[in-house]
Structure formats: C-alpha cells, structure tokens
Coordinates of C-alpha atoms and ligand atoms in Angstrom, one line a residue:
M284 CA -8.7 33.0 -3.9
L285 CA -9.0 29.4 -4.9
E286 CA -12.3 27.7 -5.5
E287 CA -13.5 24.4 -3.9
T288 CA -11.4 21.3 -4.4
R289 CA -12.6 18.7 -6.9
F290 CA -11.3 15.2 -6.9
V291 CA -10.4 12.6 -9.4
P292 CA -9.3 9.0 -8.6
Y293 CA -5.6 8.3 -8.6
K294 CA -4.6 6.2 -11.7
Q295 CA -3.9 3.4 -9.2
T296 CA -7.4 3.6 -7.7
A297 CA -10.3 1.3 -8.8
F298 CA -13.9 1.4 -7.7
A299 CA -16.0 -1.8 -8.1
A300 CA -19.5 -2.7 -7.3
T301 CA -19.8 -5.7 -4.8
E302 CA -22.7 -7.8 -3.4
T303 CA -22.9 -5.4 -0.4
G304 CA -21.9 -2.1 -1.9
I305 CA -18.6 -0.7 -3.2
N306 CA -15.0 -1.8 -3.0
V307 CA -12.3 0.8 -3.4
T308 CA -8.8 -0.4 -3.9
A309 CA -5.4 1.1 -4.5
P310 CA -2.2 -0.9 -4.1
W311 CA -1.9 0.5 -0.5
L312 CA -5.5 0.3 0.6
S313 CA -8.7 -1.7 0.2
L314 CA -12.0 -0.3 1.5
D315 CA -15.5 -1.7 1.5
V316 CA -18.5 0.5 1.8
D317 CA -22.1 -0.8 2.3
V318 CA -24.8 0.6 0.1
D319 CA -28.6 0.4 0.6
D320 CA -30.3 -1.9 -1.8
E321 CA -32.4 0.8 -3.3
Q322 CA -29.3 2.8 -4.2
K323 CA -27.3 0.1 -5.7
I324 CA -28.4 0.6 -9.3
A325 CA -27.7 4.4 -9.2
V326 CA -24.3 3.7 -7.6
K327 CA -23.5 1.1 -10.3
R328 CA -24.2 3.8 -12.9
L329 CA -22.0 6.3 -11.2
L330 CA -19.1 3.7 -11.0
D331 CA -19.4 3.1 -14.7
R332 CA -19.2 6.9 -15.4
I333 CA -16.1 7.1 -13.1
A334 CA -14.5 4.2 -14.9
S335 CA -15.0 6.0 -18.2
G336 CA -12.9 8.8 -16.8
V337 CA -14.7 11.5 -18.7
E338 CA -15.2 15.0 -17.2
L339 CA -15.0 13.8 -13.6
S340 CA -14.0 17.0 -12.1
S341 CA -16.9 19.0 -13.6
D342 CA -19.7 16.5 -12.8
A343 CA -21.5 17.6 -9.6
E344 CA -23.0 14.1 -8.9
I345 CA -19.6 12.4 -9.2
Q346 CA -17.9 15.1 -7.1
N347 CA -20.6 14.5 -4.4
F348 CA -19.8 10.8 -4.5
L349 CA -16.0 11.1 -4.5
A350 CA -16.1 13.6 -1.6
F351 CA -17.3 10.7 0.5
F352 CA -13.8 9.1 0.0
A353 CA -11.9 12.4 0.5
D354 CA -10.5 11.3 3.9
Y355 CA -8.8 8.2 2.3
P356 CA -5.6 8.4 0.2
V357 CA -7.3 7.2 -3.0
L358 CA -8.0 10.6 -4.7
H359 CA -6.0 13.3 -6.4
A360 CA -7.2 16.9 -5.8
A361 CA -7.5 18.5 -9.3
P362 CA -5.8 21.9 -9.3
R363 CA -8.5 24.4 -8.2
A364 CA -9.5 27.4 -10.4
F365 CA -8.8 31.0 -9.3
G366 CA -11.9 32.6 -8.0
S367 CA -12.3 36.3 -7.4
G368 CA -9.6 38.2 -5.6
G369 CA -5.9 37.4 -5.6
S370 CA -3.6 36.2 -3.0
I371 CA 0.2 36.4 -2.5
P372 CA 1.7 33.0 -3.5
Y373 CA 3.5 31.0 -0.9
S374 CA 7.2 30.6 -1.7
S375 CA 9.8 28.7 0.2
D376 CA 13.5 28.6 0.0
A377 CA 15.7 25.6 0.9
P378 CA 19.2 26.2 -0.6
E379 CA 20.9 23.2 1.0
L380 CA 18.2 20.9 -0.4
M381 CA 18.1 22.4 -3.9
R382 CA 21.9 22.5 -4.2
A383 CA 22.1 18.7 -3.4
K384 CA 22.2 16.5 -6.5
G385 CA 20.6 13.6 -4.5
P386 CA 19.3 12.4 -1.1
K387 CA 22.8 11.5 0.1
Q388 CA 24.3 14.9 -0.6
F389 CA 21.4 16.6 1.2
L390 CA 21.7 14.3 4.2
E391 CA 25.5 15.0 4.3
A392 CA 24.8 18.7 4.4
L393 CA 22.3 18.2 7.3
N394 CA 24.1 15.5 9.3
P395 CA 24.9 16.8 12.9
F396 CA 26.0 13.3 14.1
P397 CA 29.8 12.8 14.1
D398 CA 29.3 9.0 14.5
I399 CA 27.1 8.7 11.3
D400 CA 28.8 8.4 7.9
I401 CA 26.1 9.2 5.4
Y402 CA 27.6 7.6 2.4
D403 CA 28.1 4.4 4.4
A404 CA 24.8 4.3 6.2
F405 CA 22.8 5.1 3.1
S406 CA 25.0 3.5 0.4
Y407 CA 21.9 2.0 -1.1
F408 CA 20.2 5.4 -1.8
P409 CA 20.4 6.6 -5.4
D410 CA 23.0 9.2 -6.2
T411 CA 20.5 11.6 -7.8
W412 CA 16.9 12.6 -7.1
E413 CA 14.5 10.2 -8.7
W414 CA 11.1 11.7 -8.3
N415 CA 10.0 13.8 -11.2
V416 CA 9.2 17.4 -10.1
D417 CA 7.9 18.3 -13.6
E418 CA 5.3 15.6 -13.4
I419 CA 4.1 16.7 -10.0
A420 CA 4.1 20.3 -11.2
A421 CA 2.0 19.2 -14.3
E422 CA -0.5 17.6 -12.0
S423 CA -0.9 20.7 -9.8
R424 CA -0.5 23.7 -12.1
I425 CA -3.4 26.1 -11.8
A426 CA -4.9 26.9 -15.2
G427 CA -4.4 30.4 -16.4
S428 CA -2.1 31.3 -13.4
G429 CA 1.2 31.2 -15.3
T430 CA 3.5 29.4 -12.9
L431 CA 1.4 28.8 -9.8
F432 CA 0.5 25.5 -8.3
D433 CA -2.3 24.3 -6.0
P434 CA -0.8 23.1 -2.8
I435 CA -3.5 20.5 -2.2
S436 CA -2.8 19.0 -5.6
V437 CA 0.9 18.9 -4.9
Y438 CA 0.2 17.2 -1.6
T439 CA -2.0 14.5 -3.1
A440 CA 0.4 14.0 -6.0
I441 CA 3.3 13.5 -3.6
R442 CA 1.1 11.2 -1.4
A443 CA 0.4 8.8 -4.3
R444 CA 4.2 8.6 -5.0
R445 CA 5.2 7.9 -1.5
L446 CA 2.4 5.3 -1.0
Q447 CA 3.5 3.6 -4.2
F448 CA 7.1 3.7 -2.9
Q449 CA 6.1 2.4 0.5
I450 CA 4.1 -0.5 -1.0
E451 CA 7.1 -1.5 -3.2
Q452 CA 9.3 -1.4 -0.1
S453 CA 6.8 -3.2 2.2
K454 CA 8.5 -6.6 1.5
F455 CA 11.3 -5.5 3.8
A456 CA 8.9 -4.7 6.6
H457 CA 7.1 -8.1 6.1
E458 CA 10.4 -9.9 6.0
L459 CA 11.5 -8.2 9.2
L460 CA 8.2 -9.1 11.0
E461 CA 8.5 -12.7 9.8
N462 CA 12.1 -12.9 11.1
I463 CA 11.2 -11.4 14.4
E464 CA 8.2 -13.7 14.7
A465 CA 10.3 -16.8 14.0
L466 CA 12.8 -15.6 16.6
R467 CA 10.2 -15.5 19.3
E468 CA 10.0 -19.3 19.2
R469 CA 13.7 -19.9 18.8
D470 CA 15.2 -17.4 21.2
E471 CA 12.8 -15.2 23.1
S472 CA 15.3 -13.1 24.9
R473 CA 16.9 -12.0 21.6
F474 CA 13.4 -11.5 20.4
F475 CA 12.7 -9.0 23.2
H476 CA 16.0 -7.3 22.6
L477 CA 15.2 -6.8 18.9
L478 CA 11.7 -5.6 19.6
A479 CA 13.2 -3.1 22.1
I480 CA 15.3 -1.8 19.2
V481 CA 12.3 -1.5 16.8
L482 CA 10.3 0.3 19.5
S483 CA 13.2 2.6 20.3
Q484 CA 12.9 4.1 16.8
Q485 CA 9.2 5.0 17.6
F486 CA 10.3 6.3 20.9
Y487 CA 12.9 8.5 19.3
V488 CA 10.4 10.0 16.9
T489 CA 7.8 10.6 19.5
R490 CA 10.4 12.0 21.9
E491 CA 11.7 14.4 19.3
C492 CA 8.2 15.5 18.3
C493 CA 8.5 18.9 20.0
S494 CA 11.9 19.6 18.4
C495 CA 10.2 19.3 15.0
L496 CA 6.9 21.0 15.9
D497 CA 8.2 24.0 17.8
P498 CA 10.4 25.4 15.0
A499 CA 7.5 24.8 12.6
I500 CA 5.2 26.9 14.9
E501 CA 7.9 29.6 14.9
H502 CA 8.9 29.6 11.2
L503 CA 5.9 28.4 9.3
S504 CA 3.6 31.2 10.4
V505 CA 1.0 30.5 7.7
I506 CA 0.1 27.1 9.4
S507 CA 1.3 27.7 13.0
D508 CA -2.2 27.6 14.5
Q509 CA -2.9 24.2 12.9
I510 CA 0.5 22.9 14.1
R511 CA -0.1 24.1 17.6
A512 CA -3.4 22.2 17.7
Y513 CA -1.7 19.1 16.3
K514 CA 1.0 19.4 19.0
E515 CA -1.6 19.1 21.7
E516 CA -2.5 15.7 20.3
E517 CA 1.0 14.5 20.1
V518 CA 2.9 15.5 23.3
H519 CA 3.9 12.8 25.7
H520 CA 3.3 10.0 23.3
D521 CA 6.9 8.9 24.0
R522 CA 5.7 7.8 27.4
L523 CA 3.4 5.2 25.8
I524 CA 6.2 3.8 23.7
L525 CA 8.6 3.9 26.7
A526 CA 6.1 1.9 28.8
S527 CA 6.3 -0.9 26.2
I528 CA 10.1 -0.8 26.0
R529 CA 10.3 -0.9 29.8
E530 CA 8.7 -4.3 29.8
L531 CA 11.2 -5.6 27.4
T532 CA 14.5 -4.3 28.7
D533 CA 16.0 -2.5 31.7
Q534 CA 18.6 -0.7 29.6
P535 CA 18.7 3.0 30.5
E536 CA 17.4 5.4 27.9
T537 CA 20.9 6.6 27.2
E538 CA 21.8 3.2 25.9
F539 CA 18.9 2.8 23.5
T540 CA 19.9 2.1 19.8
F541 CA 18.7 4.7 17.4
T542 CA 19.4 3.9 13.7
P543 CA 20.8 6.5 11.3
D544 CA 17.5 6.3 9.3
T545 CA 15.5 7.4 12.4
K546 CA 17.9 10.1 13.4
L547 CA 18.3 11.6 10.0
G548 CA 14.5 11.3 9.4
I549 CA 14.0 13.7 12.3
E550 CA 16.7 16.1 11.0
V551 CA 14.9 16.2 7.7
I552 CA 11.6 17.2 9.4
K553 CA 13.4 19.8 11.5
Y554 CA 14.8 21.2 8.3
A555 CA 11.4 21.3 6.7
A556 CA 10.1 23.0 9.8
K557 CA 12.3 25.9 9.1
T558 CA 11.9 26.1 5.3
C559 CA 8.7 24.8 3.7
A560 CA 5.1 24.5 5.0
L561 CA 4.1 22.3 2.2
G562 CA 7.1 19.9 2.5
F563 CA 6.6 19.9 6.3
S564 CA 3.0 18.8 5.8
A565 CA 4.0 15.9 3.5
L566 CA 6.6 14.8 6.1
V567 CA 4.1 14.8 9.0
S568 CA 1.8 12.6 7.0
I569 CA 4.6 10.1 6.3
M570 CA 5.5 10.0 10.0
E571 CA 2.0 9.3 10.9
G572 CA 1.8 6.1 8.9
T573 CA -0.4 5.2 6.0
A574 CA -3.6 3.3 6.0
Y575 CA -4.0 1.8 9.4
P576 CA -4.6 -2.0 9.9
A577 CA -6.9 -3.1 12.8
S578 CA -4.1 -3.1 15.3
D579 CA -0.4 -2.4 15.6
P580 CA 1.6 -5.1 13.9
V581 CA 4.4 -5.0 16.5
G582 CA 1.9 -5.1 19.3
D583 CA 0.3 -8.2 17.6
I584 CA 3.6 -10.0 17.8
L585 CA 4.3 -8.9 21.4
V586 CA 0.9 -10.2 22.6
K587 CA 1.9 -13.8 21.6
S588 CA 5.1 -13.6 23.7
S589 CA 5.6 -14.3 27.4
K590 CA 5.3 -10.6 28.0
P591 CA 1.9 -9.8 26.4
S592 CA 1.4 -6.7 28.5
A593 CA 4.3 -5.1 26.6
R594 CA 1.8 -4.5 23.9
I595 CA -0.3 -2.1 25.9
G596 CA 1.6 1.2 25.4
V597 CA 2.4 0.7 21.7
E598 CA -1.1 -0.4 20.9
A599 CA -2.6 2.6 22.8
H600 CA -0.4 4.9 20.7
F601 CA -1.4 3.2 17.5
Q602 CA -5.1 3.5 18.3
I603 CA -4.7 7.2 18.9
N604 CA -3.2 7.7 15.4
K605 CA -5.8 5.4 13.9
R606 CA -8.8 6.9 15.7
G607 CA -7.7 10.5 14.8
N608 CA -6.7 9.4 11.3
H609 CA -3.5 11.3 12.0
T610 CA -2.0 10.6 8.6
A611 CA -4.7 13.0 7.2
I612 CA -4.1 15.8 9.8
P613 CA -1.5 17.6 7.6
E614 CA -4.4 18.2 5.1
T615 CA -5.6 20.8 7.5
F616 CA -2.2 22.5 7.2
V617 CA -2.2 22.4 3.4
R618 CA -5.7 23.9 3.2
Q619 CA -4.3 27.1 4.7
L620 CA -1.9 27.7 2.0
P621 CA -2.4 30.0 -1.0
P622 CA -1.1 28.9 -4.4
V623 CA 2.6 28.0 -4.3
T624 CA 5.6 28.6 -6.5
E625 CA 7.4 26.1 -8.6
N626 CA 10.4 26.1 -6.3
T627 CA 8.1 25.1 -3.4
V628 CA 6.8 22.2 -5.5
A629 CA 10.4 21.0 -6.0
I630 CA 11.3 21.5 -2.3
A631 CA 8.3 19.5 -1.1
T632 CA 8.9 16.8 -3.6
R633 CA 12.5 16.3 -2.7
L634 CA 11.8 16.5 1.1
A635 CA 9.2 13.7 0.6
E636 CA 11.5 11.6 -1.5
V637 CA 14.3 11.7 1.1
A638 CA 11.9 11.2 4.0
I639 CA 10.2 8.2 2.5
R640 CA 13.5 6.5 1.7
L641 CA 14.6 7.0 5.4
D642 CA 11.3 5.8 6.6
S643 CA 11.4 2.6 4.6
G644 CA 15.0 2.2 5.3
L645 CA 14.4 1.2 8.9
A646 CA 13.3 -2.3 8.2
Q647 CA 16.2 -2.8 5.8
S648 CA 18.8 -1.6 8.4
V649 CA 17.4 -3.8 11.2
L650 CA 17.4 -6.8 8.8
R651 CA 20.9 -6.0 7.7
D652 CA 22.4 -5.5 11.2
H653 CA 20.5 -8.2 13.1
F654 CA 19.6 -11.1 10.8
Ligands
FE2_209 FE1 0.1 10.8 15.8

C-alpha cells in the first residue's frame, strides 16, 4: 500500500505574497487567493520556506498549505512511500506504441482512415520521440521499491510537460483566433463557415466520447467504475456543440470537416483505452482542456457576430467542463492505481506526447488550410 500523497511545487510554479493574499503562477496559470489580514504574516513566512525549497515534502505545515492548491495544475506529487502490505504492480503492454520510433510511425500503425496520409498530414511532427521517459521515471520512482513508480507522480510529471508544450504552442491558437476575429468584419459568411469547422472538431470529439469510454470500461478494469461515473457526465454533449453548429451552417452532419488531427486524436485515445489506464487518464485530461478562462474563447467571438445565439451550446458545454473541473477528473482514475512498472511509465509518456501534438496541431492545420 502507498502512503498519503505529498506535494512539491513544479519548478515552473511560483508563489508570491500580494496586497490581498497569495498569487500562484505557472506559465499556464495564474491564481489569486485572498488571505485574512491576521494570517498574512504567517503565510508570508510559509511562502519564504517554500521558496527555500528545503524538505517541503516532509514539513506538515507546508503540506497542509500546498494541499489547498492540489486541484490546480501547479504541484508535482512526490512519489509516495510504501506503507504496510504489498500490492501487485500495474503493468500495461502497448507493442505498437513501443515499437514505433516516433509519433508518426505510431500514428501510421493506428491509422484506419484510407484518405489520411500520416506522413503528409503530420510532416511537421518530429521523427523520434522527444519526451524523456527516464526523467519522468526519475521524478516518480518509489524509494526502496526497485523499479516501481508512483502513478500519481507520473501523472503530474506528464501534466507539467504537456502544459509547458501547450503554452509554447498557444501562439498558433491565438493567431487562429485573431485571424477568425478579423474575418468577422471582412467576410462574415466565411467567418461562420470557418467557425463551423472549428466547432466540428469539438463535435467529433464529443460524439466519439462513448467509442473511447466504452472500451476503457471493458479493458481497464482497475478504473472502470470511475470511468463509468465520468461517462454519465459526458454523454450527449455533442448535442450542445451541434446546436451551435446548426446556427452557423445547414450542412448535413455527413459533410462536416474533421481534421486528421482530430480523427487521429480519437484513435490514440481508443488505443489507450485498450492498453494503459495511466496513459488513458493523461489523455482524458488533455481532452478536457487546461486551466479554464471565464468563458469559451470561441463563444466569445460568436457573441459579437450577427448570430450571437450560436454561442449558447458551446458556452454551455464549456461551463460544464469548467464547473466540474473536468481536466482534473482523471486524477480520480489515477488514485485507484497501485505502483506501476517502468514500461507503463514509458507508455503513458509516449501516449501523452503524441496526443498533445495532435491536440495542438488543430490550430496549425486550420491556419494552414484556411488562411
Ligand atoms: Fe468534459
């Protein structure tokens, strides 16, 4: 059995005292927390100790403080210690993934779509895997266990890398939104057409939700109860997105444009659903977004157009994810797992690397094909 999780800030995370309380920042998130006046001095002292970085995981007061931020992607879970009793490690097997020398080869092995040429669609992907499995293993190795790894630590280590990757890629998403926004004033009918394409990707993902979750319930028995509960939250969300699309176009569903990034993204999740509970958890978190802004950025653009009600469906879906902090739901999956094998660490890392490239690729492919 593993003991309770202890947290340390990511190396990218900074805590600072402010006029009103505390500000926590990472490149992908900024959070302000109010602190009562009488507690400010004590908090300041705590922040100084955190900044010193000494013995954070064994200091009960600091652990109490950090636990407050555990729902936000700003902390790494230090590998837990073994308590009393043993448990059988979780091991997964993904030969197609582990055989591939890089993301493209893996996608080629998965690709069921005759009209998608992987090496053409993803020519900008690297030829080899770039994320360092040994580094993630080092951050999650359970002391004294030989070669066993804490799944929660693997999960938080992967999360830091994918958020860092996303933030580095976010310039494409901004550029796309700016281009679309400019188009609204210039050519509104093309603007609606393009937004229908953007929303079609969300529609595809929400429509395919059960084709990802059902095999996971079947194959990933260690977390199937948790996935079943999650599925309850997710079903029929495609209807919300479709309601928005319907305001923008009368194209039949069969003629919607789905990009290779979107389609292969779902194939990767389906693959994870049959092979690796830890990798699957990392992918669900990616699909659910990152840190949520106040409202959906696409909805914000739509509301300024001549069809403002097109925003309603997409905004409703966004608020469901935000309110339920859906990006953190997979943590409930990972908490069910016993220590994992080194091969599982590698599988989860590679699955996350390919998924985040596909996820960030969407903005690039719409920019490339339509601007
Ligand atoms: Fe969701």
